[in-house]
Amino acid sequence: MAPLFTWWDTEAQRGTPVIVKMENPNWSISEISSLDDDEEYQFPTVAPRKKGARGKNAKQVTWVLLLKAHRAAGCLAQLSSAVVRLASVVRRRVASGRTDSEALASPPEESPVLRSRFYSFIKVFLWLSLALLAFEVAAYLKGWHLSAAEMRRLVLPLYFGLPDLLDFYASWISFRVDYIAPPLQFLADACIILFLIQSADRLILCLGCFWIRFKGIKPVPKSAIGDSKDLESGSGDYHPMVLVQIPMCNEKEVYQQSIAAVCNLDWPRSKMLVQVLDDSNDPVTQALIREEVEKWKQNGAPILYRHRVLRDGYKAGNLKSAMNCSYVKDYEFVTIFDADFQPAPDFLKRTVPHFQDNDQLGLVQARWSFVNKSENLLTRLQNINLCFHFEVEQQVNGVFLNFFGFNGTAGVWRIKALEDSGGWLERTTVEDMDIAVRAHLKGWKFIYLNDVECQCELPESYEAYRKQQHRWHSGPMQLFRLCLPDIIRSKIGFWKKSNLIFLFFLLRKLVLPFYSFTLFCIILPLTMFVPEAQLPAWVICYIPAVMSLLNILPEPKSFPFIVPYLLFENTMSVTKFNAMISGLFQLGSAYEWVVTKKSGRSSEGDLMSLTKEQPKQQRGSSMPNLESIVQEEDFDPKKESKRKHNRIYRKELALAFLLLTAAARSLLSAQGIHFYFLLFQGISFLLVGLDLIGEQID
């Protein structure tokens, strides 16, 4: 740098001094200052300078531009390196992938016949769109930029003089105007109407949530009204007999944390009994769970292990079998926790008091919170959905209607309400929603506590999440077909019947997946090839953006993920639509129950915190040997890389290419918003189809 400063000192020209800072490996400009700080920088021009203005050094400007170019080149190099690394990860994960048809080890989440037909349906649309794209590109290159009306005026007088290809193109335009565009536009308008109705429903729910917050509405136990001490302490002297059930099936990753959390509930031991309902068919898992139960039992915990010989009815059959035990008649309430749930010690003290002096109350539901919500992009997007479900849907329905769908866990039931409603039934895969609807028809009321949280896990792989969503969206359609006659014949009021049929089932369980898939995955790409049928920009962009913003309001920290959330929800519409059709028409996949895969990431930390609260005589047995757990789970990296793989989803990939093809076609029509939406939605389908979102599966 010495020659540079020597040259600088010998220059006779006046100019603005530049302070340049060198940072390894890039140059960066630290400061550009002048004696006149309020004077804006001006490039040298031929025009005469103003009096008193400083001249600008041309060499100085050149150095500034060179340094900026060098910094830009450094940024491009870093970006290129990141892209190369990303491409390497994608190539490595795709190379180890397996198609969804190859996964024969686990039970399929959908019937092979339906999968084949649905996939063939999408393939037909894909090949048709590719053919139309090639045809439209050829017409565009030949300069045939004629509208349908102009083409019709041209065809009649010049029909015999037209070239064969132009003749065919004119016939195609005439055919699509007369026979394709009208029904497509009708279907688009119908989906838009359903979209607006569903958006209005979501807006009303958000307004209801805002009103609850504004007024500070919060369920309070009747016994605690006017008694602030009882309200803060919880149950006071009210300690009825409570049965706690933990149904599980081959969930060795999480059984220790759930058993430890339940056995640490702050409730009189003589007033509580814990049932560990193990439906595992793996002998090793059975032995581990039985051993854990025995450890707690030897230290005074009121707990017992129960294993069924005939494992019929999945979770509903497991709960039904447990409720048939003779000692259940001695208990007034039953609390259910799935295997990955970890209730706080004061859970019963904050939920059970709501039943006191409230004989019409049948269910108290707590909110879920998630220990792994920031694990990856998939868990973050799930967290947005479920936060809206609990914060808005459950809370509003609980406050204004005293009814909502039971979430299957983290809830306290009055046993009398269960028996009065017919008990657990194995007729659907959503036994929780089934019992809630039947209890509502019998006149029982529900309370939702948004401030009582119970920690659990979110699925970390797309495969596990996909199977979970298939069960959650096929089950309600099964239940709707079975419950509709009972709803019509029930003695509840007209408005409650209307809410059950039109809002709870049809709008939120059937209409939502139907229009999401049909409108954004089928109709929108087709309108690119049939431009006479149109979708306005506010349907494609503005209203979905507003709805996504409303969904994120309960979790404001997730605002940076608003665009991925919107795209991912449309991507999941394929699975939800497929599940809805399976449940509605009673296809084989509607009755398939697949236990959601758990990771058990929080086990070690939660067990440590739980055992610290235990007395010394219980600490030895309640605390498992964490070092041995780590050693058991410490696999060799080479073996681990062989064990994990990606699942390649053919339907999602076919739709990705369909949307990208439609995006290419939209360029010929210069449809900006439609192009960007189709492009990013196609990329979203591509990433999901290659299983690049979430963790790899075992």
PDB file of C-alpha atoms in Angstrom, residues 155-280:
ATOM      1  CA  VAL A 155     -61.426 -18.838 -39.865  1.00  0.00           C
ATOM      2  CA  LEU A 156     -64.716 -18.467 -41.756  1.00  0.00           C
ATOM      3  CA  PRO A 157     -63.592 -16.487 -44.833  1.00  0.00           C
ATOM      4  CA  LEU A 158     -60.101 -18.009 -45.069  1.00  0.00           C
ATOM      5  CA  TYR A 159     -60.789 -21.523 -43.912  1.00  0.00           C
ATOM      6  CA  PHE A 160     -59.618 -23.220 -47.083  1.00  0.00           C
ATOM      7  CA  GLY A 161     -56.657 -20.943 -47.590  1.00  0.00           C
ATOM      8  CA  LEU A 162     -55.069 -21.355 -44.195  1.00  0.00           C
ATOM      9  CA  PRO A 163     -52.058 -23.576 -43.598  1.00  0.00           C
ATOM     10  CA  ASP A 164     -52.850 -26.887 -41.947  1.00  0.00           C
ATOM     11  CA  LEU A 165     -51.202 -26.019 -38.627  1.00  0.00           C
ATOM     12  CA  LEU A 166     -52.905 -22.638 -38.404  1.00  0.00           C
ATOM     13  CA  ASP A 167     -56.163 -24.326 -39.307  1.00  0.00           C
ATOM     14  CA  PHE A 168     -55.678 -26.788 -36.462  1.00  0.00           C
ATOM     15  CA  TYR A 169     -54.771 -23.957 -34.089  1.00  0.00           C
ATOM     16  CA  ALA A 170     -57.916 -22.063 -35.012  1.00  0.00           C
ATOM     17  CA  SER A 171     -60.025 -25.169 -34.465  1.00  0.00           C
ATOM     18  CA  TRP A 172     -58.428 -25.682 -31.065  1.00  0.00           C
ATOM     19  CA  ILE A 173     -59.225 -22.113 -30.023  1.00  0.00           C
ATOM     20  CA  SER A 174     -62.805 -22.474 -31.185  1.00  0.00           C
ATOM     21  CA  PHE A 175     -63.199 -25.775 -29.337  1.00  0.00           C
ATOM     22  CA  ARG A 176     -61.807 -24.500 -26.045  1.00  0.00           C
ATOM     23  CA  VAL A 177     -63.971 -21.359 -26.213  1.00  0.00           C
ATOM     24  CA  ASP A 178     -67.159 -23.334 -26.798  1.00  0.00           C
ATOM     25  CA  TYR A 179     -66.658 -26.478 -24.732  1.00  0.00           C
ATOM     26  CA  ILE A 180     -63.797 -26.127 -22.235  1.00  0.00           C
ATOM     27  CA  ALA A 181     -63.866 -22.544 -20.996  1.00  0.00           C
ATOM     28  CA  PRO A 182     -67.552 -22.404 -19.819  1.00  0.00           C
ATOM     29  CA  PRO A 183     -67.457 -25.455 -17.484  1.00  0.00           C
ATOM     30  CA  LEU A 184     -63.964 -24.515 -16.297  1.00  0.00           C
ATOM     31  CA  GLN A 185     -65.094 -20.982 -15.492  1.00  0.00           C
ATOM     32  CA  PHE A 186     -68.185 -22.343 -13.710  1.00  0.00           C
ATOM     33  CA  LEU A 187     -66.037 -24.631 -11.573  1.00  0.00           C
ATOM     34  CA  ALA A 188     -63.624 -21.767 -10.875  1.00  0.00           C
ATOM     35  CA  ASP A 189     -66.480 -19.473  -9.795  1.00  0.00           C
ATOM     36  CA  ALA A 190     -67.888 -22.182  -7.529  1.00  0.00           C
ATOM     37  CA  CYS A 191     -64.494 -22.686  -5.879  1.00  0.00           C
ATOM     38  CA  ILE A 192     -64.087 -18.928  -5.477  1.00  0.00           C
ATOM     39  CA  ILE A 193     -67.455 -18.758  -3.676  1.00  0.00           C
ATOM     40  CA  LEU A 194     -66.404 -21.587  -1.341  1.00  0.00           C
ATOM     41  CA  PHE A 195     -63.058 -19.843  -0.853  1.00  0.00           C
ATOM     42  CA  LEU A 196     -64.776 -16.604   0.150  1.00  0.00           C
ATOM     43  CA  ILE A 197     -67.145 -18.389   2.552  1.00  0.00           C
ATOM     44  CA  GLN A 198     -64.273 -20.196   4.214  1.00  0.00           C
ATOM     45  CA  SER A 199     -62.261 -16.958   4.414  1.00  0.00           C
ATOM     46  CA  ALA A 200     -65.234 -15.203   6.026  1.00  0.00           C
ATOM     47  CA  ASP A 201     -65.493 -18.021   8.577  1.00  0.00           C
ATOM     48  CA  ARG A 202     -61.815 -17.649   9.412  1.00  0.00           C
ATOM     49  CA  LEU A 203     -62.165 -13.873   9.730  1.00  0.00           C
ATOM     50  CA  ILE A 204     -65.123 -14.274  12.104  1.00  0.00           C
ATOM     51  CA  LEU A 205     -63.099 -16.680  14.240  1.00  0.00           C
ATOM     52  CA  CYS A 206     -60.259 -14.144  14.422  1.00  0.00           C
ATOM     53  CA  LEU A 207     -62.681 -11.395  15.424  1.00  0.00           C
ATOM     54  CA  GLY A 208     -64.058 -13.667  18.132  1.00  0.00           C
ATOM     55  CA  CYS A 209     -60.535 -14.306  19.422  1.00  0.00           C
ATOM     56  CA  PHE A 210     -59.852 -10.567  19.426  1.00  0.00           C
ATOM     57  CA  TRP A 211     -63.059  -9.993  21.430  1.00  0.00           C
ATOM     58  CA  ILE A 212     -62.032 -12.633  23.979  1.00  0.00           C
ATOM     59  CA  ARG A 213     -58.672 -10.935  24.452  1.00  0.00           C
ATOM     60  CA  PHE A 214     -60.183  -7.449  24.543  1.00  0.00           C
ATOM     61  CA  LYS A 215     -62.726  -8.420  27.208  1.00  0.00           C
ATOM     62  CA  GLY A 216     -60.333 -10.699  29.080  1.00  0.00           C
ATOM     63  CA  ILE A 217     -62.770 -13.615  28.923  1.00  0.00           C
ATOM     64  CA  LYS A 218     -61.393 -16.648  30.703  1.00  0.00           C
ATOM     65  CA  PRO A 219     -63.095 -19.771  32.100  1.00  0.00           C
ATOM     66  CA  VAL A 220     -63.101 -19.681  35.906  1.00  0.00           C
ATOM     67  CA  PRO A 221     -64.191 -22.518  38.221  1.00  0.00           C
ATOM     68  CA  LYS A 222     -67.512 -21.737  39.842  1.00  0.00           C
ATOM     69  CA  SER A 223     -66.104 -22.594  43.246  1.00  0.00           C
ATOM     70  CA  ALA A 224     -63.319 -20.017  42.802  1.00  0.00           C
ATOM     71  CA  ILE A 225     -65.527 -17.091  41.748  1.00  0.00           C
ATOM     72  CA  GLY A 226     -64.939 -14.317  44.268  1.00  0.00           C
ATOM     73  CA  ASP A 227     -62.157 -16.258  45.991  1.00  0.00           C
ATOM     74  CA  SER A 228     -58.850 -15.060  44.566  1.00  0.00           C
ATOM     75  CA  LYS A 229     -56.845 -17.408  46.815  1.00  0.00           C
ATOM     76  CA  ASP A 230     -58.560 -20.532  45.484  1.00  0.00           C
ATOM     77  CA  LEU A 231     -58.282 -19.171  41.957  1.00  0.00           C
ATOM     78  CA  GLU A 232     -54.510 -18.904  42.277  1.00  0.00           C
ATOM     79  CA  SER A 233     -53.882 -22.117  44.208  1.00  0.00           C
ATOM     80  CA  GLY A 234     -56.000 -24.314  41.986  1.00  0.00           C
ATOM     81  CA  SER A 235     -58.169 -27.103  43.371  1.00  0.00           C
ATOM     82  CA  GLY A 236     -58.256 -26.027  47.026  1.00  0.00           C
ATOM     83  CA  ASP A 237     -59.843 -28.852  49.020  1.00  0.00           C
ATOM     84  CA  TYR A 238     -61.517 -30.433  45.985  1.00  0.00           C
ATOM     85  CA  HIS A 239     -59.723 -33.711  45.201  1.00  0.00           C
ATOM     86  CA  PRO A 240     -62.036 -36.207  43.494  1.00  0.00           C
ATOM     87  CA  MET A 241     -60.909 -39.625  42.272  1.00  0.00           C
ATOM     88  CA  VAL A 242     -59.018 -39.253  38.969  1.00  0.00           C
ATOM     89  CA  LEU A 243     -57.975 -42.017  36.587  1.00  0.00           C
ATOM     90  CA  VAL A 244     -54.994 -41.131  34.364  1.00  0.00           C
ATOM     91  CA  GLN A 245     -54.506 -43.144  31.163  1.00  0.00           C
ATOM     92  CA  ILE A 246     -51.400 -43.243  28.930  1.00  0.00           C
ATOM     93  CA  PRO A 247     -52.177 -45.194  25.741  1.00  0.00           C
ATOM     94  CA  MET A 248     -49.073 -46.092  23.736  1.00  0.00           C
ATOM     95  CA  CYS A 249     -47.956 -48.419  20.966  1.00  0.00           C
ATOM     96  CA  ASN A 250     -44.289 -49.150  20.136  1.00  0.00           C
ATOM     97  CA  GLU A 251     -43.198 -45.711  21.348  1.00  0.00           C
ATOM     98  CA  LYS A 252     -39.968 -46.518  23.117  1.00  0.00           C
ATOM     99  CA  GLU A 253     -38.522 -43.074  22.350  1.00  0.00           C
ATOM    100  CA  VAL A 254     -40.924 -41.253  24.691  1.00  0.00           C
ATOM    101  CA  TYR A 255     -42.406 -43.675  27.223  1.00  0.00           C
ATOM    102  CA  GLN A 256     -40.029 -42.681  30.042  1.00  0.00           C
ATOM    103  CA  GLN A 257     -40.765 -38.962  29.881  1.00  0.00           C
ATOM    104  CA  SER A 258     -44.548 -39.412  29.781  1.00  0.00           C
ATOM    105  CA  ILE A 259     -44.617 -41.899  32.677  1.00  0.00           C
ATOM    106  CA  ALA A 260     -42.289 -39.698  34.740  1.00  0.00           C
ATOM    107  CA  ALA A 261     -44.359 -36.570  34.066  1.00  0.00           C
ATOM    108  CA  VAL A 262     -47.656 -38.253  34.969  1.00  0.00           C
ATOM    109  CA  CYS A 263     -46.262 -39.821  38.137  1.00  0.00           C
ATOM    110  CA  ASN A 264     -45.105 -36.352  39.224  1.00  0.00           C
ATOM    111  CA  LEU A 265     -48.603 -34.860  39.028  1.00  0.00           C
ATOM    112  CA  ASP A 266     -49.424 -32.901  42.167  1.00  0.00           C
ATOM    113  CA  TRP A 267     -52.459 -34.854  43.342  1.00  0.00           C
ATOM    114  CA  PRO A 268     -53.099 -37.027  46.414  1.00  0.00           C
ATOM    115  CA  ARG A 269     -51.785 -40.522  45.697  1.00  0.00           C
ATOM    116  CA  SER A 270     -54.865 -42.091  47.255  1.00  0.00           C
ATOM    117  CA  LYS A 271     -57.081 -40.146  44.826  1.00  0.00           C
ATOM    118  CA  MET A 272     -55.258 -41.061  41.607  1.00  0.00           C
ATOM    119  CA  LEU A 273     -54.460 -44.140  39.541  1.00  0.00           C
ATOM    120  CA  VAL A 274     -52.209 -44.228  36.453  1.00  0.00           C
ATOM    121  CA  GLN A 275     -52.934 -46.794  33.746  1.00  0.00           C
ATOM    122  CA  VAL A 276     -50.148 -47.420  31.240  1.00  0.00           C
ATOM    123  CA  LEU A 277     -52.083 -48.936  28.316  1.00  0.00           C
ATOM    124  CA  ASP A 278     -49.392 -50.587  26.224  1.00  0.00           C
ATOM    125  CA  ASP A 279     -50.484 -51.879  22.824  1.00  0.00           C
ATOM    126  CA  SER A 280     -46.921 -52.542  21.639  1.00  0.00           C
TER     127      SER A 280
END
